[in-house]
Coordinates of C-alpha atoms and ligand atoms in Angstrom, one line a residue:
M298 CA 1.5 -20.3 3.1
A299 CA 0.1 -23.5 1.8
L300 CA -2.8 -24.7 3.8
S301 CA -1.2 -27.3 6.3
R302 CA -1.5 -26.5 9.0
S303 CA -4.1 -29.3 11.3
L304 CA -6.6 -28.1 13.4
P305 CA -5.2 -28.8 16.5
E306 CA -2.2 -26.8 15.6
L307 CA -4.2 -23.6 13.7
A308 CA -6.2 -23.6 17.3
H309 CA -3.5 -23.4 19.7
V310 CA -2.0 -21.0 17.4
I311 CA -5.9 -19.0 17.5
S312 CA -6.1 -19.7 21.3
S313 CA -3.1 -18.5 22.1
C314 CA -2.5 -15.5 19.8
T315 CA -5.8 -15.0 20.8
N316 CA -4.9 -14.5 24.8
R317 CA -1.7 -12.6 23.9
I318 CA -3.5 -9.7 22.6
Y319 CA -6.3 -9.8 25.7
D320 CA -3.2 -10.0 28.0
A321 CA -1.9 -7.3 25.8
Y322 CA -4.4 -5.2 25.1
D323 CA -4.7 -5.1 29.3
D324 CA -1.1 -4.4 29.8
E325 CA -1.3 -1.1 27.3
G326 CA -4.3 0.3 28.7
I327 CA -5.9 -0.4 25.2
P328 CA -9.5 -0.5 25.6
Q329 CA -10.8 -5.2 24.1
P330 CA -12.1 -5.2 21.2
S331 CA -15.9 -5.1 21.4
F332 CA -18.7 -3.6 18.8
D333 CA -21.0 -1.9 20.9
A334 CA -22.1 1.7 19.6
G335 CA -19.2 3.3 21.3
A336 CA -16.0 1.3 21.2
D337 CA -12.9 2.3 19.7
H338 CA -13.1 2.5 15.3
F339 CA -9.9 1.4 15.4
S340 CA -7.9 0.3 18.3
G341 CA -4.5 0.6 16.9
P342 CA -1.9 1.3 16.3
F343 CA -0.5 -1.4 18.8
T344 CA 3.6 -2.2 19.9
P345 CA 4.9 -4.4 17.5
A346 CA 4.4 -7.1 19.3
I347 CA 0.2 -7.0 19.2
E348 CA 0.6 -6.4 15.5
T349 CA 2.6 -9.8 15.3
S350 CA -0.1 -11.5 17.4
R351 CA -3.2 -10.4 15.3
V352 CA -1.1 -11.2 11.7
K353 CA -1.1 -15.3 12.9
L354 CA -3.6 -15.1 14.6
L355 CA -5.5 -13.4 11.2
E356 CA -3.4 -15.3 9.2
A357 CA -5.3 -18.5 11.4
L358 CA -8.1 -17.4 11.0
D359 CA -8.2 -17.0 7.3
E360 CA -6.5 -20.9 7.1
L361 CA -9.1 -22.3 9.4
R362 CA -11.9 -20.8 8.3
A363 CA -11.2 -22.1 4.7
L364 CA -9.8 -25.9 5.9
I365 CA -13.7 -25.8 7.0
V366 CA -15.9 -24.6 5.1
G367 CA -14.0 -27.3 2.3
P368 CA -12.1 -26.1 -0.9
A369 CA -15.5 -26.2 -3.0
G370 CA -17.2 -24.5 -0.3
H371 CA -14.5 -22.3 0.0
V372 CA -14.9 -21.0 -3.6
F373 CA -18.8 -20.8 -3.7
F374 CA -18.9 -18.5 -0.2
L375 CA -16.3 -16.2 -2.0
S376 CA -18.5 -16.3 -5.4
F377 CA -22.2 -15.7 -3.5
L378 CA -21.4 -13.4 -0.6
I379 CA -19.2 -10.8 -3.0
P380 CA -21.1 -9.9 -4.5
A381 CA -24.5 -9.9 -1.9
H382 CA -22.2 -7.7 0.9
T383 CA -20.8 -5.0 -2.1
A384 CA -25.0 -4.7 -3.1
T385 CA -25.9 -4.4 0.4
L386 CA -22.6 -1.7 1.2
H387 CA -23.8 0.2 -2.0
T388 CA -27.0 0.5 -0.4
L389 CA -25.9 1.7 2.6
Y390 CA -23.2 4.5 0.9
K391 CA -25.9 5.7 -1.7
F392 CA -28.8 6.1 0.5
E393 CA -27.0 7.4 3.4
I394 CA -28.6 5.4 5.7
A395 CA -26.6 5.3 8.7
K396 CA -26.3 9.2 8.2
H397 CA -30.3 8.7 8.9
V398 CA -29.6 6.7 11.4
P399 CA -30.0 8.8 14.9
L400 CA -27.0 8.9 17.4
D401 CA -29.0 8.9 20.8
G402 CA -31.0 6.0 19.7
P403 CA -32.8 3.5 17.6
I404 CA -35.4 4.6 15.6
S405 CA -38.1 2.4 13.7
Y406 CA -37.8 0.9 9.9
A407 CA -40.9 3.0 9.2
D408 CA -39.2 6.4 10.2
L409 CA -35.6 5.2 8.4
A410 CA -37.4 4.9 5.7
A411 CA -39.0 7.6 5.4
R412 CA -35.6 9.7 6.3
C413 CA -34.0 7.7 3.5
G414 CA -37.0 8.1 0.7
L415 CA -36.9 3.6 0.6
S416 CA -39.5 1.8 1.2
E417 CA -39.7 0.4 4.8
S418 CA -39.3 -3.7 2.9
S419 CA -36.3 -2.4 0.8
T420 CA -34.7 -0.8 4.3
Q421 CA -35.2 -3.9 6.6
R422 CA -33.6 -6.3 4.1
R423 CA -30.6 -4.5 3.4
I424 CA -30.2 -3.4 7.1
R425 CA -30.7 -7.1 7.9
A426 CA -28.3 -7.9 6.1
A427 CA -25.7 -5.6 7.0
I428 CA -26.7 -6.7 11.0
S429 CA -24.8 -10.1 9.7
L430 CA -21.7 -8.3 8.2
R431 CA -21.8 -6.9 12.0
I432 CA -23.1 -3.2 10.9
F433 CA -26.1 -2.1 12.6
D434 CA -28.1 -3.6 15.3
E435 CA -31.2 -4.5 16.2
T436 CA -33.3 -3.4 20.0
P437 CA -35.4 -6.6 20.8
T438 CA -38.4 -4.3 20.1
G439 CA -37.5 -4.3 16.1
L440 CA -35.9 -0.8 16.3
V441 CA -32.3 -0.1 14.5
Q442 CA -29.8 1.3 16.1
H443 CA -26.1 2.3 15.8
N444 CA -23.1 0.0 16.4
A445 CA -20.0 0.5 17.0
A446 CA -19.0 0.4 12.4
S447 CA -22.2 1.4 11.7
L448 CA -21.5 4.7 13.7
A449 CA -18.2 4.6 11.5
L450 CA -20.1 4.7 8.1
G451 CA -22.6 7.4 9.9
T452 CA -20.2 10.0 11.5
T453 CA -16.7 9.8 9.7
T454 CA -15.2 9.3 6.2
L455 CA -15.3 6.0 6.0
H456 CA -18.2 6.3 4.4
D457 CA -16.8 8.4 1.6
W458 CA -14.2 5.1 1.3
L459 CA -17.3 2.6 0.4
G460 CA -18.6 5.1 -1.6
M461 CA -15.5 5.0 -3.3
A462 CA -15.5 1.0 -3.0
T463 CA -18.9 0.2 -3.8
E464 CA -19.3 3.2 -7.1
E465 CA -16.2 3.5 -8.4
L466 CA -14.0 0.7 -7.9
A467 CA -16.1 -2.4 -7.8
P468 CA -17.9 -1.8 -11.7
A469 CA -14.3 -0.9 -12.8
A470 CA -12.9 -4.4 -11.3
L471 CA -16.4 -6.7 -12.9
K472 CA -14.7 -4.5 -16.6
I473 CA -11.3 -6.7 -16.2
A474 CA -12.5 -9.7 -17.9
E475 CA -14.2 -7.7 -20.8
S476 CA -11.5 -4.9 -20.7
T477 CA -8.6 -8.2 -21.2
E478 CA -10.6 -9.5 -24.0
K479 CA -11.4 -6.3 -26.3
Y480 CA -7.8 -4.8 -25.6
P481 CA -5.0 -7.0 -24.8
A482 CA -1.9 -6.6 -22.7
C483 CA -3.0 -3.4 -23.3
D484 CA -1.2 -0.7 -20.8
D485 CA -3.0 2.3 -21.7
P486 CA -4.7 4.2 -18.3
T487 CA -7.2 5.9 -21.0
K488 CA -8.8 2.1 -22.3
S489 CA -8.6 0.5 -18.6
P490 CA -11.7 -1.4 -17.6
F491 CA -12.8 1.3 -15.5
S492 CA -12.6 4.2 -18.4
L493 CA -15.6 0.8 -20.3
A494 CA -17.2 0.8 -16.7
N495 CA -17.3 5.0 -16.9
G496 CA -18.3 4.7 -21.0
G497 CA -15.1 5.8 -22.2
K498 CA -14.4 6.5 -25.7
G499 CA -10.8 5.8 -25.2
D500 CA -9.5 9.3 -24.4
K501 CA -9.8 10.2 -21.1
D502 CA -7.9 8.3 -18.3
L503 CA -9.3 7.8 -14.7
F504 CA -8.2 11.6 -13.5
G505 CA -9.6 12.3 -17.0
I506 CA -12.7 11.3 -16.1
V507 CA -13.7 12.0 -12.5
S508 CA -11.5 15.7 -12.6
D509 CA -14.6 17.8 -14.0
Q510 CA -17.0 16.8 -11.7
P511 CA -15.7 17.9 -8.1
A512 CA -18.1 15.0 -5.9
R513 CA -16.3 12.7 -7.3
M514 CA -12.9 14.2 -7.2
E515 CA -13.4 15.5 -3.2
R516 CA -14.8 11.8 -2.3
F517 CA -11.9 10.3 -4.3
A518 CA -9.1 12.3 -1.7
K519 CA -11.8 12.2 1.8
A520 CA -11.3 8.0 0.7
M521 CA -7.4 8.0 0.1
A522 CA -6.8 9.9 3.5
W523 CA -9.0 7.6 5.2
S524 CA -7.5 5.1 3.8
M525 CA -4.3 5.9 5.5
K526 CA -6.0 5.1 9.3
V527 CA -5.8 1.1 8.0
P528 CA -3.9 -0.6 10.1
G529 CA -0.7 -0.9 7.7
M530 CA -1.3 2.0 5.9
E531 CA -0.3 4.6 8.2
P532 CA 1.9 7.3 7.8
R533 CA 3.4 6.7 10.6
Y534 CA 5.3 3.4 8.9
T535 CA 7.0 5.7 6.6
V536 CA 7.4 8.9 9.0
D537 CA 8.8 6.7 11.9
N538 CA 10.9 4.8 8.8
L539 CA 12.6 7.5 7.2
G540 CA 16.2 7.9 9.1
W541 CA 15.5 11.7 8.9
E542 CA 17.3 12.2 12.4
A543 CA 20.3 12.7 11.1
N544 CA 20.1 14.5 7.7
C545 CA 16.4 16.1 7.7
P546 CA 15.6 17.6 4.6
R547 CA 14.7 21.4 4.9
V548 CA 12.1 21.2 1.7
V549 CA 10.2 18.6 1.2
V550 CA 7.6 17.7 -1.5
D551 CA 5.0 15.3 -1.6
V552 CA 3.8 14.8 -5.6
G553 CA 0.5 13.7 -5.6
G554 CA 0.4 13.7 -2.2
G555 CA -3.8 14.1 -2.3
M556 CA -4.6 16.1 1.2
G557 CA -1.2 16.4 2.5
D558 CA -1.5 13.1 5.4
L559 CA 1.8 11.6 5.5
C560 CA 3.4 15.1 4.8
K561 CA 1.9 16.8 7.8
A562 CA 2.6 13.5 9.2
M563 CA 6.4 14.4 8.5
L564 CA 6.3 18.1 9.4
D565 CA 4.9 16.8 12.7
K566 CA 7.7 14.4 13.4
Y567 CA 10.4 16.8 11.8
P568 CA 10.8 20.2 13.2
S569 CA 13.2 20.5 10.7
I570 CA 11.4 20.4 8.3
E571 CA 11.3 24.4 6.5
T572 CA 8.8 23.8 4.1
A573 CA 6.5 21.3 2.6
I574 CA 4.6 21.3 -0.2
V575 CA 2.0 18.7 -1.7
E576 CA 1.4 19.1 -5.4
D577 CA -1.7 17.6 -7.1
L578 CA -5.0 18.7 -9.4
P579 CA -5.9 21.8 -8.7
E580 CA -9.5 20.6 -7.6
V581 CA -7.4 18.5 -5.0
A582 CA -4.8 21.0 -4.4
A583 CA -7.9 23.8 -3.6
Q584 CA -9.7 21.1 -1.1
G585 CA -5.9 20.2 0.9
E586 CA -5.2 24.1 1.3
K587 CA -8.8 24.5 2.2
A588 CA -7.8 21.7 5.5
V589 CA -4.3 23.0 6.8
L590 CA -4.2 22.7 10.2
A591 CA -3.2 26.1 12.7
K592 CA -0.1 24.6 13.3
H593 CA 1.5 24.3 9.8
K594 CA 0.3 27.4 8.8
G595 CA 3.4 29.3 7.5
R596 CA 5.7 25.1 7.0
L597 CA 3.1 23.6 5.0
R598 CA 1.2 24.6 1.2
F599 CA -0.2 23.2 -2.0
Q600 CA 0.1 24.0 -5.2
P601 CA -1.5 22.7 -8.7
Y602 CA 1.0 20.6 -10.6
S603 CA 0.5 17.7 -12.8
F604 CA 3.2 15.8 -13.0
F605 CA 2.2 15.1 -16.6
T606 CA 4.6 18.1 -17.2
E607 CA 8.1 19.6 -16.3
Q608 CA 7.9 19.1 -11.9
S609 CA 7.9 23.3 -10.4
V610 CA 9.2 23.2 -7.0
K611 CA 12.8 23.0 -8.4
N612 CA 16.1 21.6 -6.3
A613 CA 14.1 20.3 -2.9
D614 CA 15.8 17.9 -0.6
V615 CA 13.7 15.7 -1.0
Y616 CA 10.8 14.5 -3.8
V617 CA 7.5 11.6 -1.8
W618 CA 5.5 10.3 -4.1
R619 CA 3.0 8.3 -1.5
C620 CA 0.8 5.5 -3.9
V621 CA 1.3 7.3 -7.2
L622 CA 3.3 5.3 -9.8
H623 CA 1.2 2.2 -8.7
D624 CA -1.6 3.9 -10.4
W625 CA 0.5 4.4 -14.2
P626 CA 1.5 2.3 -16.1
D627 CA 5.9 2.0 -16.8
S628 CA 4.9 4.2 -20.5
Y629 CA 3.4 6.8 -18.3
A630 CA 5.5 6.0 -14.9
E631 CA 8.5 6.4 -17.0
T632 CA 6.8 10.2 -18.7
I633 CA 6.1 11.5 -15.2
L634 CA 9.4 10.3 -13.8
R635 CA 11.4 12.1 -16.6
N636 CA 9.1 15.0 -15.7
Q637 CA 11.8 15.4 -12.6
I638 CA 15.0 15.5 -13.8
P639 CA 14.8 18.9 -14.9
A640 CA 14.6 20.5 -11.3
L641 CA 16.5 17.8 -9.3
K642 CA 19.5 18.9 -7.6
P643 CA 22.7 16.0 -7.5
G644 CA 21.8 13.9 -4.3
A645 CA 17.8 15.3 -4.5
R646 CA 16.2 11.7 -2.9
L647 CA 12.2 10.9 -4.8
I648 CA 10.9 8.6 -1.9
F649 CA 8.6 6.5 -3.2
N650 CA 5.9 4.7 -0.3
E651 CA 4.6 2.1 -2.7
R652 CA 4.1 -1.9 -2.7
C653 CA 6.7 -4.2 -3.5
L654 CA 5.2 -7.5 -4.3
A655 CA 6.4 -10.2 -3.2
A656 CA 7.0 -13.2 -4.6
P657 CA 4.4 -16.0 -4.5
K658 CA 3.6 -18.0 -1.1
A659 CA 6.4 -15.5 0.1
R660 CA 3.7 -13.7 2.8
D661 CA 0.5 -14.7 3.9
H662 CA -2.6 -15.2 2.1
V663 CA -4.2 -12.2 4.0
Q664 CA -1.4 -10.2 3.7
E665 CA -1.3 -11.1 0.4
Q666 CA -4.8 -11.0 -0.8
F667 CA -4.8 -6.9 0.5
A668 CA -1.8 -6.3 -2.1
R669 CA -2.8 -8.8 -4.9
A670 CA -6.5 -6.6 -4.5
C671 CA -4.8 -3.1 -4.3
D672 CA -2.9 -4.8 -8.2
T673 CA -6.4 -5.3 -9.2
H674 CA -7.7 -2.4 -8.7
M675 CA -4.8 -0.2 -10.5
Q676 CA -5.7 -3.1 -13.5
S677 CA -8.8 -2.1 -13.5
C678 CA -8.4 1.7 -12.2
A679 CA -5.9 2.5 -14.5
N680 CA -4.0 -0.6 -16.5
A681 CA -2.0 0.0 -14.4
K682 CA 0.0 -2.5 -11.4
E683 CA 1.9 -2.8 -8.1
R684 CA 5.2 -3.5 -8.7
T685 CA 7.7 -5.9 -7.1
Y686 CA 11.4 -4.9 -6.4
D687 CA 12.8 -6.0 -10.4
D688 CA 10.1 -3.9 -11.7
W689 CA 10.7 -1.0 -9.9
A690 CA 14.2 -1.2 -10.2
S691 CA 14.1 -1.7 -14.3
L692 CA 11.7 1.2 -14.3
F693 CA 13.8 3.8 -12.6
A694 CA 17.3 1.8 -14.4
K695 CA 15.2 2.7 -17.7
V696 CA 13.9 6.5 -17.2
D697 CA 17.6 7.5 -16.4
P698 CA 20.6 5.7 -14.8
R699 CA 21.4 8.2 -12.3
F700 CA 18.7 7.4 -11.1
K701 CA 20.0 5.4 -8.5
L702 CA 18.1 2.9 -5.8
R703 CA 19.7 3.8 -3.0
S704 CA 18.0 0.9 -0.6
V705 CA 14.0 -1.1 -0.1
T706 CA 12.7 -1.2 3.4
T707 CA 9.3 -2.4 4.7
P708 CA 9.4 -1.5 8.1
L709 CA 7.4 -4.4 9.7
H710 CA 3.9 -4.8 9.1
S711 CA 4.2 -2.0 7.1
A712 CA 1.6 -2.9 3.4
L713 CA 3.6 -0.1 2.1
S714 CA 7.4 -0.6 1.4
I715 CA 9.8 2.6 1.2
I716 CA 11.6 3.3 -1.5
E717 CA 14.3 5.7 -1.5
V718 CA 16.4 6.9 -5.0
V719 CA 19.1 9.0 -5.0
W720 CA 19.6 11.5 -8.4
M721 CA 23.3 11.3 -9.4
G722 CA 23.0 14.0 -11.3
G723 CA 26.0 14.3 -13.8
S724 CA 27.3 11.5 -15.5
S725 CA 26.8 7.9 -14.5
Q726 CA 29.2 6.9 -10.8
A727 CA 29.6 3.7 -9.1
G728 CA 28.1 3.6 -5.6
D729 CA 27.9 2.3 -2.1
L730 CA 26.2 -1.2 -2.7
D731 CA 22.9 -2.5 -0.5
I732 CA 22.0 -5.9 0.0
H733 CA 18.5 -6.0 0.3
S734 CA 17.3 -9.0 2.2
Q735 CA 13.7 -10.9 3.2
D736 CA 13.1 -12.9 6.4
P737 CA 11.9 -16.7 5.2
T738 CA 8.3 -15.6 5.7
G739 CA 8.9 -12.5 3.9
K740 CA 7.8 -9.7 6.4
A741 CA 10.6 -8.0 7.0
L742 CA 13.3 -6.6 3.4
L743 CA 16.4 -5.8 5.4
T744 CA 18.6 -4.0 3.8
E745 CA 22.9 -3.2 4.9
H746 CA 24.8 -1.2 3.5
I747 CA 27.7 -1.6 2.1
P748 CA 29.4 1.6 2.7
I749 CA 32.1 2.2 -0.5
D750 CA 34.7 2.4 1.4
Q751 CA 34.3 -0.7 2.0
A752 CA 32.5 -2.5 -0.8
S753 CA 34.7 -1.0 -4.2
V754 CA 32.4 -0.7 -8.0
S755 CA 34.7 0.2 -10.7
G756 CA 34.8 0.1 -14.0
A757 CA 35.7 -3.5 -14.4
S758 CA 34.8 -5.1 -10.5
V759 CA 33.0 -5.3 -7.5
D760 CA 34.6 -6.2 -4.8
V761 CA 32.7 -7.5 -1.4
P762 CA 34.0 -8.4 1.4
R763 CA 33.5 -12.2 1.9
D764 CA 31.3 -12.1 4.5
Y765 CA 28.3 -10.1 3.8
L766 CA 27.4 -12.7 1.2
L767 CA 25.3 -15.5 2.2
A768 CA 27.5 -17.5 0.0
P769 CA 30.5 -16.1 -1.4
D770 CA 31.6 -18.5 -4.0
E771 CA 28.2 -18.9 -5.3
Y772 CA 28.6 -15.3 -7.5
E773 CA 31.0 -14.0 -10.0
T774 CA 31.7 -10.8 -11.1
S775 CA 30.3 -9.9 -14.6
L776 CA 32.8 -9.0 -17.6
D777 CA 31.9 -4.8 -17.1
G778 CA 31.8 -5.2 -13.3
S779 CA 28.5 -3.7 -13.7
E780 CA 26.7 -7.0 -12.1
L781 CA 27.3 -10.4 -9.8
S782 CA 26.1 -13.5 -11.6
Y783 CA 24.8 -15.8 -9.4
M784 CA 25.9 -19.0 -10.5
P785 CA 23.3 -21.6 -9.8
E786 CA 25.6 -25.0 -10.6
R787 CA 27.3 -24.0 -7.0
V788 CA 24.6 -23.6 -5.5
S789 CA 24.6 -26.1 -2.7
P790 CA 22.2 -27.3 -1.2
M791 CA 22.0 -25.1 1.6
V792 CA 21.9 -21.8 0.0
G793 CA 19.2 -19.8 1.8
T794 CA 19.0 -20.6 4.6
H795 CA 21.9 -19.8 5.9
S796 CA 22.1 -17.9 9.0
K797 CA 23.2 -14.3 10.0
S798 CA 22.6 -13.9 13.2
D799 CA 19.0 -12.8 13.2
G800 CA 18.0 -16.1 11.7
E801 CA 17.5 -17.4 8.2
W802 CA 17.5 -15.3 4.8
R803 CA 15.1 -16.5 1.6
E804 CA 15.5 -14.0 -0.1
V805 CA 18.6 -12.2 -1.4
R806 CA 19.4 -8.9 -3.0
I807 CA 22.7 -7.5 -4.5
V808 CA 22.3 -4.1 -5.8
D809 CA 25.4 -2.4 -7.6
H810 CA 24.4 1.4 -7.7
S811 CA 26.4 1.5 -10.6
R812 CA 23.9 -0.7 -12.5
V813 CA 20.6 -1.7 -10.7
S814 CA 20.5 -5.3 -10.1
R815 CA 19.4 -8.4 -9.5
H816 CA 17.5 -10.7 -7.1
W817 CA 17.6 -14.1 -6.5
L818 CA 14.6 -16.0 -4.5
F819 CA 16.0 -19.2 -3.0
D820 CA 12.7 -20.6 -2.7
D821 CA 13.0 -24.3 -3.9
E822 CA 16.2 -24.1 -1.2
C823 CA 14.2 -23.1 1.5
D824 CA 10.9 -24.9 1.3
Ligands
SAM1214 C1 -3.5 7.0 -5.1 S1 -4.4 8.9 -4.8 C2 -2.9 9.1 -3.4 C3 -2.8 10.1 -3.0 C4 -1.8 10.5 -1.8 N1 -0.6 10.0 -2.2 C5 -2.1 9.5 -0.6 O1 -1.2 8.0 -0.4 O2 -2.8 9.7 0.4 C6 -3.1 9.7 -6.4 C7 -2.9 10.6 -6.1 O3 -2.5 11.5 -8.0 C8 -2.8 13.0 -8.2 N2 -3.3 12.1 -9.1 C9 -4.0 11.9 -10.5 N3 -3.0 13.0 -11.5 C10 -2.5 13.6 -11.4 C11 -1.6 14.9 -12.0 N4 -2.0 14.5 -13.7 N5 -0.8 15.2 -11.0 C12 -0.5 15.3 -9.8 N6 -1.1 14.5 -9.6 C13 -2.2 13.6 -9.5 C14 -4.7 11.9 -7.7 O4 -5.5 13.6 -7.3 C15 -4.1 11.8 -6.1 O5 -4.5 12.3 -5.3

């Protein structure tokens, strides 16, 4: 979305969304948002209606702020504030300042400084910088006390997240330019910006660097588990949209599953899952095993496994991967996937719960900032990347055509997509067709499944009922029948703005499961 709305338009969006949220919080019995000590750290989960208003409001606020500070001011403040904020946040983490502020009342700067092992003036400067960021509070008499944000830092694993962000992500991010210059177009994780920032000699990737440092490994695992609480990242978006009510797997393996939070949510939602196995590096698996809740005992276990070796759990129904392959460049992701093949029974499902990057400008700035920040961190940590739909499709197709990309679903307001791949086993077979489409705002990726009896894929032709295609005359079947070709010269001015029952569509993907496919964007026609 371009910065094109007028100030009164933005003011209207801000006012109406804010009022809607205010009323909805009251209606739903959700406390009104507050930073006062004692307020909820997170006020969600929200209903889809509240979430929609939040997303629109945050985008309008971001746009309005950019317009008001102006183009040059916008760049200036970004570049001036971010290093200072990072310094403040890092100091809070390193000296555990929030943990040293009493939970039951204020403390003087002198006493707090003594507890933290800092000088009084340094403590005061960092705390006052933090207060400007709405972290901590100061009494009228000049004592420090908690607000809701500093309490979250002092009492939850948000603190581990802060450590991960300021001690792992930030130094690595600052090495991106140097590493791009030193190793142009490199996709070797041992030569990543993270490796440079950690004095690596080009022989160890991130996990190799931190795996013999238990405290860093533990922080990493706790930080990842905490990140599941961020709006848009919660496991509920995934577990509620798996569609397992009808065909629930008995055995699920969560590969690189960290502390097992996704598996735990699956076990809670689907009682028919008999066994869930979380695989991770030995240090992480040991941490996870210690934290198995009584209610999951007997159904959940942790198992050390490196995905650079052959998958050891054979014949599971589903293998889940949440935010794992984005840590690895294509050549490594290919190896990881190949290592799974000997374990897979025909029909086994692989669920990749990962980002599916949108086309430029297809999503709001605020959503896109989050997605692009993740992509940046993947580059800095491992020379890896977030992937587009095409990247995913070609990765699976390259590893083995028997990996059939069955569907890509992005639940409304979820930052992650559910990418479902089926292992066909045996020789390559024709399958059903899925049509994936994205609404004009890029927020919802809709999937339509065309069963094999309606869409037949045979050696020489692809038959799709005409009304499944938005503009049937604009497609031609290729000679070997493996792809539908889009014929741009036949594009009518209306292509891409065809309406189906639920509105206009921007992006259409045709997936032929016998040879996963292509997608077309109709951006020009939509704009
Ligand atoms: C980005 S985290 C994702 C964790 C978890 N799936 C989640 O969503 O919170 C990537 C995970 O991959 C694990 N990992 C890294 N290298 C691995 C390997 N060679 N074999 C198995 N797991 C590995 C890490 O320990 C970490 O838990």
